[in-house]
Tab-separated table of C-alpha atoms and ligand atoms in Angstrom:
chain	number	residue	atom	x	y	z
A	1361	MET	CA	0.111	-0.003	0.055
A	1362	ILE	CA	0.432	3.541	-1.016
A	1363	GLN	CA	0.393	6.526	1.356
A	1364	PHE	CA	0.312	10.337	0.530
A	1365	HIS	CA	0.313	13.303	2.916
A	1366	PHE	CA	0.764	16.188	1.559
A	1367	ASP	CA	1.993	19.182	3.228
A	1368	ARG	CA	-0.856	20.200	5.371
A	1369	ARG	CA	-0.506	23.833	4.602
A	1370	ILE	CA	-0.878	23.457	0.996
A	1371	THR	CA	-3.586	21.204	1.244
A	1372	ASP	CA	-5.617	23.317	3.936
A	1373	LEU	CA	-5.503	25.919	0.604
A	1374	LEU	CA	-7.033	23.696	-1.646
A	1375	GLU	CA	-10.335	23.671	0.579
A	1376	ASP	CA	-10.082	27.154	-0.827
A	1377	GLU	CA	-10.008	26.027	-4.571
A	1378	ASN	CA	-12.702	23.552	-3.900
A	1379	ILE	CA	-14.099	24.409	-7.826
A	1380	SER	CA	-10.758	24.500	-9.273
A	1381	PHE	CA	-9.461	21.661	-8.229
A	1382	TYR	CA	-12.685	19.070	-9.812
A	1383	LYS	CA	-13.299	21.530	-12.205
A	1384	LYS	CA	-10.044	21.772	-13.751
A	1385	LYS	CA	-9.355	16.977	-12.296
A	1386	GLN	CA	-11.733	17.532	-15.319
A	1387	ASP	CA	-9.834	18.743	-18.276
A	1388	VAL	CA	-7.506	16.859	-17.484
A	1389	PHE	CA	-8.978	13.778	-16.840
A	1390	GLU	CA	-10.904	14.244	-20.288
A	1391	GLN	CA	-7.214	15.049	-22.514
A	1392	PHE	CA	-6.015	11.887	-20.569
A	1393	GLN	CA	-7.983	9.801	-21.956
A	1394	HIS	CA	-7.923	11.484	-25.334
A	1395	SER	CA	-4.422	10.963	-26.052
A	1396	SER	CA	-2.720	9.230	-28.386
A	1397	MET	CA	0.261	8.520	-26.360
A	1398	ILE	CA	-0.862	6.304	-23.417
A	1399	GLY	CA	-0.539	2.599	-24.759
A	1400	TRP	CA	1.847	2.736	-21.380
A	1401	THR	CA	-2.069	2.335	-19.501
A	1402	GLU	CA	-2.706	-0.966	-21.625
A	1403	ASP	CA	-2.889	-4.272	-20.514
A	1404	VAL	CA	0.545	-5.779	-21.226
A	1405	ASP	CA	0.273	-9.729	-23.342
A	1406	SER	CA	1.658	-12.167	-21.197
A	1407	ASP	CA	3.324	-13.740	-24.246
A	1408	MET	CA	4.731	-11.325	-24.291
A	1409	LEU	CA	6.344	-11.548	-20.477
A	1410	SER	CA	6.961	-15.160	-21.138
A	1411	SER	CA	9.062	-14.591	-24.190
A	1412	LEU	CA	11.735	-12.321	-22.073
A	1413	ILE	CA	12.286	-14.680	-19.974
A	1414	ALA	CA	12.347	-17.355	-22.276
A	1415	LEU	CA	15.630	-15.146	-24.022
A	1416	ARG	CA	16.921	-14.062	-20.440
A	1417	ASP	CA	17.121	-18.183	-20.647
A	1418	GLU	CA	19.324	-18.743	-23.293
A	1419	VAL	CA	21.435	-16.069	-22.748
A	1420	LYS	CA	21.964	-16.735	-19.409
A	1421	LYS	CA	23.136	-19.690	-20.650
A	1422	HIS	CA	25.922	-18.513	-23.044
A	1423	SER	CA	26.878	-15.946	-20.761
A	1424	GLN	CA	28.425	-14.282	-17.251
A	1425	CYS	CA	26.584	-10.787	-18.327
A	1426	LEU	CA	24.627	-7.920	-20.299
A	1427	VAL	CA	25.983	-4.646	-21.745
A	1428	VAL	CA	22.561	-2.132	-22.139
A	1429	VAL	CA	22.850	0.131	-24.121
A	1430	GLY	CA	20.680	3.527	-23.955
A	1431	ILE	CA	19.812	6.771	-22.469
A	1432	GLY	CA	16.532	8.925	-21.289
A	1433	GLY	CA	13.853	6.931	-21.468
A	1434	SER	CA	15.370	3.947	-23.137
A	1435	TYR	CA	17.460	3.399	-19.955
A	1436	LEU	CA	16.409	5.190	-16.533
A	1437	GLY	CA	13.917	3.274	-16.053
A	1438	SER	CA	15.051	-0.385	-15.560
A	1439	TYR	CA	18.635	1.181	-14.275
A	1440	ALA	CA	17.048	2.053	-10.576
A	1441	ILE	CA	14.871	-1.090	-10.840
A	1442	ASN	CA	17.665	-3.268	-10.985
A	1443	GLN	CA	19.095	-0.436	-8.525
A	1444	LEU	CA	16.635	-0.814	-5.826
A	1445	PHE	CA	16.829	-4.145	-6.095
A	1446	SER	CA	20.526	-5.064	-6.224
A	1447	SER	CA	23.867	-5.694	-3.119
A	1448	TYR	CA	25.658	-2.389	-1.338
A	1449	PHE	CA	28.487	-5.125	-1.746
A	1450	HIS	CA	28.092	-7.920	-4.269
A	1451	SER	CA	26.724	-7.488	-7.555
A	1452	CYS	CA	24.841	-9.869	-8.215
A	1453	SER	CA	25.131	-13.613	-10.149
A	1454	PHE	CA	23.978	-11.810	-13.542
A	1455	PRO	CA	25.439	-8.356	-14.026
A	1456	ILE	CA	24.288	-5.604	-15.451
A	1457	ILE	CA	26.543	-3.398	-17.271
A	1458	TYR	CA	25.205	-0.532	-18.265
A	1459	VAL	CA	27.356	2.113	-21.201
A	1460	GLY	CA	25.896	4.657	-23.270
A	1461	THR	CA	25.136	7.327	-21.019
A	1462	THR	CA	28.428	9.363	-21.354
A	1463	LEU	CA	31.220	9.921	-23.347
A	1464	SER	CA	34.129	9.141	-21.400
A	1465	SER	CA	36.832	7.203	-23.651
A	1466	ASP	CA	38.553	5.885	-20.387
A	1467	TYR	CA	35.415	4.198	-19.586
A	1468	LEU	CA	35.681	2.856	-22.468
A	1469	ASP	CA	38.574	1.777	-22.197
A	1470	GLU	CA	38.395	0.131	-19.335
A	1471	LEU	CA	34.539	-1.263	-20.075
A	1472	PHE	CA	36.266	-3.952	-23.076
A	1473	GLU	CA	39.532	-4.290	-20.918
A	1474	GLU	CA	36.671	-5.661	-18.501
A	1475	LEU	CA	34.653	-7.831	-21.306
A	1476	ARG	CA	37.897	-9.462	-23.192
A	1477	THR	CA	37.740	-12.203	-20.686
A	1478	LYS	CA	34.541	-12.134	-20.594
A	1479	ASP	CA	31.252	-13.968	-22.288
A	1480	PHE	CA	29.074	-11.356	-23.044
A	1481	SER	CA	25.456	-10.275	-24.279
A	1482	LEU	CA	24.194	-6.807	-26.003
A	1483	PHE	CA	20.718	-5.329	-25.957
A	1484	VAL	CA	21.034	-1.805	-27.248
A	1485	VAL	CA	17.429	0.255	-26.932
A	1486	SER	CA	16.851	3.005	-28.871
A	1487	LYS	CA	12.660	4.262	-29.794
A	1488	SER	CA	13.898	6.418	-32.764
A	1489	GLY	CA	17.126	3.975	-33.238
A	1490	ASN	CA	18.956	7.257	-34.179
A	1491	THR	CA	20.217	8.375	-30.688
A	1492	MET	CA	23.768	9.487	-31.209
A	1493	GLU	CA	25.465	8.663	-27.335
A	1494	THR	CA	23.503	5.277	-28.076
A	1495	VAL	CA	24.335	4.089	-31.661
A	1496	LEU	CA	27.606	5.460	-30.998
A	1497	PHE	CA	28.465	2.676	-27.897
A	1498	TYR	CA	26.280	-0.171	-30.398
A	1499	GLN	CA	29.044	0.537	-32.823
A	1500	LYS	CA	32.360	0.671	-30.826
A	1501	ILE	CA	30.555	-3.002	-28.416
A	1502	LYS	CA	29.904	-4.123	-31.809
A	1503	ARG	CA	32.337	-3.930	-33.628
A	1504	PHE	CA	34.349	-5.396	-30.363
A	1505	MET	CA	32.890	-8.204	-30.596
A	1506	GLU	CA	32.835	-8.545	-34.177
A	1507	GLU	CA	37.031	-10.060	-33.126
A	1508	LYS	CA	35.719	-12.459	-30.394
A	1509	TYR	CA	32.280	-13.603	-32.100
A	1510	SER	CA	31.484	-15.853	-35.170
A	1511	LEU	CA	28.536	-13.562	-37.422
A	1512	GLU	CA	26.406	-16.515	-35.693
A	1513	GLU	CA	26.611	-15.890	-32.833
A	1514	LEU	CA	26.272	-12.235	-32.197
A	1515	ARG	CA	22.972	-13.188	-33.202
A	1516	LYS	CA	22.236	-15.482	-30.371
A	1517	ARG	CA	24.685	-11.950	-28.482
A	1518	ILE	CA	22.879	-8.656	-29.569
A	1519	ILE	CA	19.484	-7.764	-29.283
A	1520	ILE	CA	18.168	-4.201	-30.287
A	1521	CYS	CA	14.704	-2.006	-29.157
A	1522	THR	CA	13.131	0.263	-31.041
A	1523	ASN	CA	10.693	1.788	-33.220
A	1524	LEU	CA	8.540	-0.703	-35.625
A	1525	SER	CA	9.967	1.005	-39.061
A	1526	LYS	CA	12.032	3.500	-38.939
A	1527	GLY	CA	15.677	4.130	-37.829
A	1528	TYR	CA	19.443	3.108	-37.456
A	1529	LEU	CA	19.389	0.492	-35.286
A	1530	ARG	CA	16.139	-0.986	-37.400
A	1531	GLU	CA	17.880	-1.122	-40.443
A	1532	GLN	CA	20.884	-3.110	-38.430
A	1533	ILE	CA	18.199	-5.564	-37.190
A	1534	ASN	CA	17.402	-5.821	-41.276
A	1535	GLN	CA	20.754	-6.258	-43.138
A	1536	TYR	CA	21.785	-8.366	-39.716
A	1537	HIS	CA	19.192	-10.604	-38.198
A	1538	PHE	CA	19.249	-9.403	-34.974
A	1539	VAL	CA	16.950	-9.759	-32.101
A	1540	SER	CA	14.869	-8.432	-31.703
A	1541	PHE	CA	12.076	-6.455	-30.077
A	1542	SER	CA	9.608	-2.882	-30.850
A	1543	ILE	CA	8.700	-0.118	-28.514
A	1544	PRO	CA	5.053	0.980	-29.158
A	1545	GLU	CA	4.737	4.367	-31.416
A	1546	ASN	CA	2.056	5.642	-28.555
A	1547	ILE	CA	4.496	4.914	-25.673
A	1548	GLY	CA	7.052	7.917	-25.362
A	1549	GLY	CA	10.678	6.956	-23.687
A	1550	ARG	CA	9.542	8.028	-20.534
A	1551	PHE	CA	6.656	6.031	-20.288
A	1552	SER	CA	8.377	3.038	-21.921
A	1553	LEU	CA	8.291	1.105	-18.368
A	1554	ILE	CA	5.947	-1.524	-19.357
A	1555	THR	CA	7.717	-2.711	-23.040
A	1556	PRO	CA	10.225	-4.628	-23.526
A	1557	ALA	CA	13.357	-1.308	-22.778
A	1558	HIS	CA	12.718	-2.083	-20.135
A	1559	LEU	CA	11.133	-6.001	-18.742
A	1560	PHE	CA	13.937	-7.037	-20.563
A	1561	PRO	CA	17.215	-6.068	-18.706
A	1562	LEU	CA	14.248	-6.154	-15.630
A	1563	SER	CA	13.948	-10.157	-15.599
A	1564	PHE	CA	17.346	-10.797	-14.335
A	1565	SER	CA	17.237	-9.299	-11.761
A	1566	ILE	CA	13.489	-9.115	-10.126
A	1567	ASP	CA	9.983	-11.183	-11.356
A	1568	ILE	CA	8.925	-8.984	-13.996
A	1569	PHE	CA	5.341	-10.395	-13.444
A	1570	GLN	CA	4.323	-9.019	-10.322
A	1571	PHE	CA	5.869	-5.148	-11.150
A	1572	VAL	CA	3.351	-5.592	-14.313
A	1573	SER	CA	0.563	-6.597	-12.372
A	1574	GLY	CA	1.815	-3.595	-9.021
A	1575	TYR	CA	1.781	-1.074	-12.614
A	1576	PHE	CA	-1.580	-1.694	-13.001
A	1577	GLN	CA	-2.800	-1.242	-9.267
A	1578	GLY	CA	-1.324	2.068	-9.817
A	1579	LYS	CA	-3.987	3.084	-11.747
A	1580	SER	CA	-6.539	2.896	-7.482
A	1581	TYR	CA	-3.716	5.560	-7.937
A	1582	GLN	CA	-5.496	8.502	-9.950
A	1583	GLU	CA	-7.452	10.237	-7.405
A	1584	GLU	CA	-4.339	10.762	-5.589
A	1585	ALA	CA	-2.475	11.235	-8.835
A	1586	TYR	CA	-4.531	14.292	-9.795
A	1587	ARG	CA	-3.376	15.554	-5.889
A	1588	TYR	CA	-0.181	15.994	-5.748
A	1589	ALA	CA	0.136	17.845	-9.050
A	1590	PHE	CA	-2.351	20.528	-8.328
A	1591	CYS	CA	-0.406	20.335	-5.291
A	1592	ARG	CA	2.945	21.017	-6.922
A	1593	LYS	CA	1.271	23.016	-9.129
A	1594	LYS	CA	0.035	25.752	-6.422
A	1595	LEU	CA	3.606	25.627	-4.283
A	1596	PHE	CA	4.694	26.524	-7.775
A	1597	ASP	CA	2.339	29.360	-7.950
A	1598	LEU	CA	3.154	30.251	-4.948
A	1599	GLY	CA	7.012	30.565	-6.626
A	1600	LYS	CA	8.027	26.845	-4.911
A	1601	VAL	CA	9.073	26.298	-8.436
A	1602	ILE	CA	11.247	23.374	-6.791
A	1603	GLU	CA	11.240	19.878	-5.447
A	1604	ASN	CA	13.360	18.259	-3.643
A	1605	PHE	CA	13.026	14.328	-3.546
A	1606	CYS	CA	14.350	13.345	-0.726
A	1607	VAL	CA	15.353	9.346	0.913
A	1608	TYR	CA	17.139	7.773	3.094
A	1609	ASP	CA	19.322	6.113	1.076
A	1610	GLU	CA	21.156	5.089	-1.431
A	1611	LYS	CA	19.632	2.378	-3.536
A	1612	PHE	CA	17.146	4.696	-3.810
A	1613	LEU	CA	19.280	7.631	-5.622
A	1614	PRO	CA	18.673	6.187	-9.020
A	1615	PHE	CA	14.959	5.719	-8.615
A	1616	THR	CA	15.269	9.803	-7.889
A	1617	GLU	CA	17.244	9.760	-11.308
A	1618	TRP	CA	13.913	8.444	-13.120
A	1619	LEU	CA	11.712	10.950	-11.232
A	1620	LYS	CA	14.076	13.421	-11.888
A	1621	GLN	CA	13.651	12.889	-16.420
A	1622	LEU	CA	9.511	12.293	-15.999
A	1623	PHE	CA	8.709	15.259	-14.456
A	1624	ALA	CA	12.036	17.456	-15.578
A	1625	GLU	CA	11.066	16.570	-19.148
A	1626	SER	CA	6.802	16.031	-19.174
A	1627	GLU	CA	6.533	19.846	-17.726
A	1628	GLY	CA	9.599	21.870	-18.418
A	1629	LYS	CA	8.286	23.678	-21.866
A	1630	GLU	CA	7.475	26.590	-22.546
A	1631	LYS	CA	9.821	28.805	-19.575
A	1632	ARG	CA	7.664	26.403	-16.884
A	1633	GLY	CA	7.248	23.554	-14.598
A	1634	ILE	CA	8.678	22.503	-11.573
A	1635	PHE	CA	12.990	21.769	-11.760
A	1636	PRO	CA	13.183	18.530	-9.154
A	1637	VAL	CA	16.086	17.873	-7.812
A	1638	SER	CA	17.750	15.221	-5.473
A	1639	THR	CA	19.562	14.808	-1.822
A	1640	LEU	CA	20.163	11.223	0.008
A	1641	TYR	CA	19.894	11.638	3.651
A	1642	PRO	CA	21.174	12.747	6.042
A	1643	ARG	CA	24.432	12.747	3.937
A	1644	ASP	CA	23.254	16.155	2.080
A	1645	LEU	CA	21.767	17.040	5.424
A	1646	HIS	CA	25.556	18.301	5.799
A	1647	SER	CA	25.666	20.242	3.262
A	1648	LEU	CA	22.468	20.923	1.187
A	1649	GLY	CA	19.957	20.988	4.633
A	1650	GLN	CA	21.535	24.181	5.293
A	1651	PHE	CA	20.519	26.320	2.179
A	1652	VAL	CA	16.883	24.366	2.672
A	1653	GLN	CA	16.733	25.214	6.442
A	1654	GLU	CA	17.243	28.589	5.563
A	1655	GLY	CA	18.649	29.964	2.162
A	1656	ASN	CA	16.335	30.701	-1.048
A	1657	PRO	CA	12.727	29.560	-0.357
A	1658	VAL	CA	11.938	28.166	-3.772
A	1659	LEU	CA	12.464	25.030	-3.143
A	1660	PHE	CA	9.513	22.568	-1.422
A	1661	GLU	CA	10.280	18.689	-1.188
A	1662	THR	CA	8.990	15.087	-1.033
A	1663	PHE	CA	9.579	12.638	0.696
A	1664	PHE	CA	10.258	9.061	0.790
A	1665	GLN	CA	9.477	7.062	3.751
A	1666	VAL	CA	9.576	3.197	2.740
A	1667	ASP	CA	7.752	1.061	6.067
A	1668	ASN	CA	10.233	-0.469	8.400
A	1669	SER	CA	8.402	-0.384	11.334
A	1670	SER	CA	9.500	-4.337	11.184
A	1671	LEU	CA	12.376	-4.478	11.578
A	1672	LYS	CA	13.688	-3.601	15.700
A	1673	ASP	CA	17.418	-2.814	15.231
A	1674	GLU	CA	18.693	0.237	16.779
A	1675	PHE	CA	19.410	1.678	13.628
A	1676	SER	CA	15.980	1.623	11.496
A	1677	SER	CA	14.311	3.281	15.556
A	1678	LEU	CA	16.925	6.506	15.042
A	1679	SER	CA	16.708	6.345	11.274
A	1680	SER	CA	12.092	7.309	12.223
A	1681	ILE	CA	13.369	9.633	14.660
A	1682	VAL	CA	16.042	11.242	12.289
A	1683	PHE	CA	13.084	11.518	9.397
A	1684	ASP	CA	10.599	13.409	11.812
A	1685	SER	CA	12.890	15.131	12.491
A	1686	VAL	CA	13.805	16.161	9.282
A	1687	ILE	CA	10.622	16.922	8.972
A	1688	GLN	CA	9.944	18.966	11.908
A	1689	ALA	CA	12.627	21.527	11.284
A	1690	HIS	CA	12.157	22.136	7.521
A	1691	CYS	CA	8.810	23.340	8.372
A	1692	SER	CA	9.168	25.432	10.590
A	1693	GLY	CA	11.862	26.388	7.316
A	1694	GLY	CA	9.016	26.732	6.169
A	1695	VAL	CA	9.512	24.070	3.723
A	1696	TYR	CA	7.045	22.922	2.484
A	1697	CYS	CA	6.516	18.542	2.949
A	1698	ASN	CA	4.995	16.034	1.645
A	1699	LEU	CA	5.458	12.102	2.125
A	1700	ILE	CA	4.793	9.218	0.467
A	1701	CYS	CA	4.438	5.780	2.556
A	1702	ILE	CA	5.207	2.656	0.567
A	1703	SER	CA	4.326	0.069	2.856
A	1704	CYS	CA	6.970	-2.383	1.082
A	1705	LEU	CA	9.373	-2.469	-1.256
A	1706	ASP	CA	8.542	-5.554	-3.190
A	1707	GLU	CA	8.972	-5.304	-6.572
A	1708	PHE	CA	4.789	-5.587	-7.222
A	1709	HIS	CA	4.722	-2.424	-4.355
A	1710	LEU	CA	7.839	-0.362	-6.796
A	1711	GLY	CA	5.124	-0.377	-9.998
A	1712	GLU	CA	2.244	1.119	-8.335
A	1713	LEU	CA	4.882	3.446	-7.381
A	1714	MET	CA	5.507	4.304	-10.930
A	1715	TYR	CA	3.064	4.441	-12.717
A	1716	PHE	CA	1.244	6.477	-9.977
A	1717	PHE	CA	4.194	8.813	-11.178
A	1718	MET	CA	3.511	8.458	-14.480
A	1719	MET	CA	0.020	9.964	-14.147
A	1720	SER	CA	0.992	12.457	-11.470
A	1721	ALA	CA	3.070	13.074	-14.066
A	1722	THR	CA	1.149	13.174	-16.792
A	1723	PHE	CA	-1.897	15.161	-14.948
A	1724	SER	CA	0.889	17.404	-13.797
A	1725	SER	CA	1.277	19.474	-17.537
A	1726	TYR	CA	-1.794	19.286	-18.248
A	1727	LEU	CA	-1.860	21.650	-15.094
A	1728	PHE	CA	1.287	23.405	-16.940
A	1729	GLU	CA	-0.952	23.432	-20.181
A	1730	VAL	CA	2.589	21.839	-21.237
A	1731	ASP	CA	2.041	18.156	-23.664
A	1732	PRO	CA	3.491	16.060	-21.294
A	1733	PHE	CA	4.637	13.277	-24.288
A	1734	ASP	CA	6.900	15.438	-26.150
A	1735	GLN	CA	10.472	16.859	-25.751
A	1736	PRO	CA	11.718	19.324	-28.205
A	1737	GLY	CA	13.916	20.814	-26.096
A	1738	VAL	CA	16.060	17.876	-26.798
A	1739	GLU	CA	15.772	18.040	-30.261
A	1740	VAL	CA	17.176	21.316	-30.152
A	1741	TYR	CA	20.514	19.289	-27.908
A	1742	LYS	CA	20.429	16.831	-31.399
A	1743	ASN	CA	20.066	19.354	-33.752
A	1744	ALA	CA	22.690	21.570	-32.483
A	1745	ILE	CA	24.659	18.039	-31.996
A	1746	LEU	CA	24.548	18.048	-35.997
A	1747	GLN	CA	25.329	21.033	-36.787
A	1748	HIS	CA	29.173	20.787	-34.719
A	1749	THR	CA	29.846	18.241	-36.551
A	1750	ASN	CA	31.202	17.599	-39.449
A	1751	PHE	CA	30.308	13.608	-39.884
A	1752	ASP	CA	27.859	11.865	-40.193
A	1753	PHE	CA	28.514	8.918	-37.706
A	1754	PHE	CA	25.808	6.820	-38.625
A	1755	HIS	CA	28.273	5.907	-41.474
A	1756	GLN	CA	31.504	5.281	-39.519
A	1757	LYS	CA	31.362	1.972	-39.223
A	1758	SER	CA	33.277	-0.377	-41.265
A	1759	ASP	CA	29.659	-3.299	-42.104
B	872	PA5	O1	11.449	9.642	-22.549
B	872	PA5	C1	12.006	10.104	-23.640
B	872	PA5	O2	11.756	10.869	-25.023
B	872	PA5	C2	14.232	10.645	-23.593
B	872	PA5	O3	14.425	10.657	-23.005
B	872	PA5	C3	14.262	9.239	-24.553
B	872	PA5	O4	13.877	8.536	-24.123
B	872	PA5	C4	15.881	9.998	-25.222
B	872	PA5	O5	15.746	10.789	-26.313
B	872	PA5	C5	16.982	8.342	-25.644
B	872	PA5	O6	15.258	8.331	-27.334
B	872	PA5	P1	15.698	7.310	-27.697
B	872	PA5	O7	14.810	6.151	-27.297
B	872	PA5	O8	14.944	7.029	-29.288
B	872	PA5	O9	17.775	6.306	-28.235
């Protein structure tokens, strides 16, 4: 179960906003229902899930790890979940290595050093099939693999997930007959959690059936998702233009990266939107905490709490004291604090939580009167790269 406690001071304000709250809700729900980009709300075929498990079993037979290449919405979801379910100190029995988000030559050298003595498979995700960072890493790793494996072997080891019909990666699938999955046209990158783009890498570390059923259960939080969106918009109108997602466990940080992308890329348009940041407490209480408490009052906070009342150790009881004290202190400093409590952090509840946020980011974008499902600002950057690079990176290859 997930419980939402939005800051009392803001929910009190909502009492006066009753009419606007309900009127806008009707508008927002209508826009949502009529959007052509809500494929992520539609049921998933259980045969698709079984085929992912079957492929995972095949990969495990001939590989010692899986290298996943993707960026933005094509990797953050599965990366965040995988991190949440990983051990702090031990790499899991079947490591997943996420690459393609930086352009460091040192990183690439070390990656190849790491892979030189290993048998591995490659999973490449790009909805457009043309993203520069992803294509570049794909080309480099494929070339590296060609030195190790025959084409027949490559066909077992390279798996591509892209759109159905166009782009560089689709051409590669057609040319080499690699195993492939598609991302439906009506599901955007950051909303593609329940497509193979995320479910395939996740199948190595979690129960994807549980995750998917929790995800759809998340639909029951539609009212809360709207309430959260409405509160955020009210906070924005009060000058609170930054939302700080506060977590108490390092494993939760990648999840906040996912949240940051979801909100920033969905609602940050036309000079509008809330800028999302995240902090790890208590670590950041001893640095950024000063600003939160007494600095420029531009932010509000959303805290995550996982119920650990069944744990009776000293750390757990101390951490709930810290948790309550931080909220008390920040509220006394005038910071608005929302609280999201999760009864248990398993696949099912995580699925619910992620669906909740996807709905809420969508509603929030509609309240800001922007389209949640496009990202024109990202295109500006992509075009700038093409203008400044004097070569066609798609075709500087040996194939
Ligand atoms: O959410 C989005 O749409 C973006 O973050 C994309 O996922 C990101 O730009 C990568 O694009 P692609 O999947 O086409 O490689």
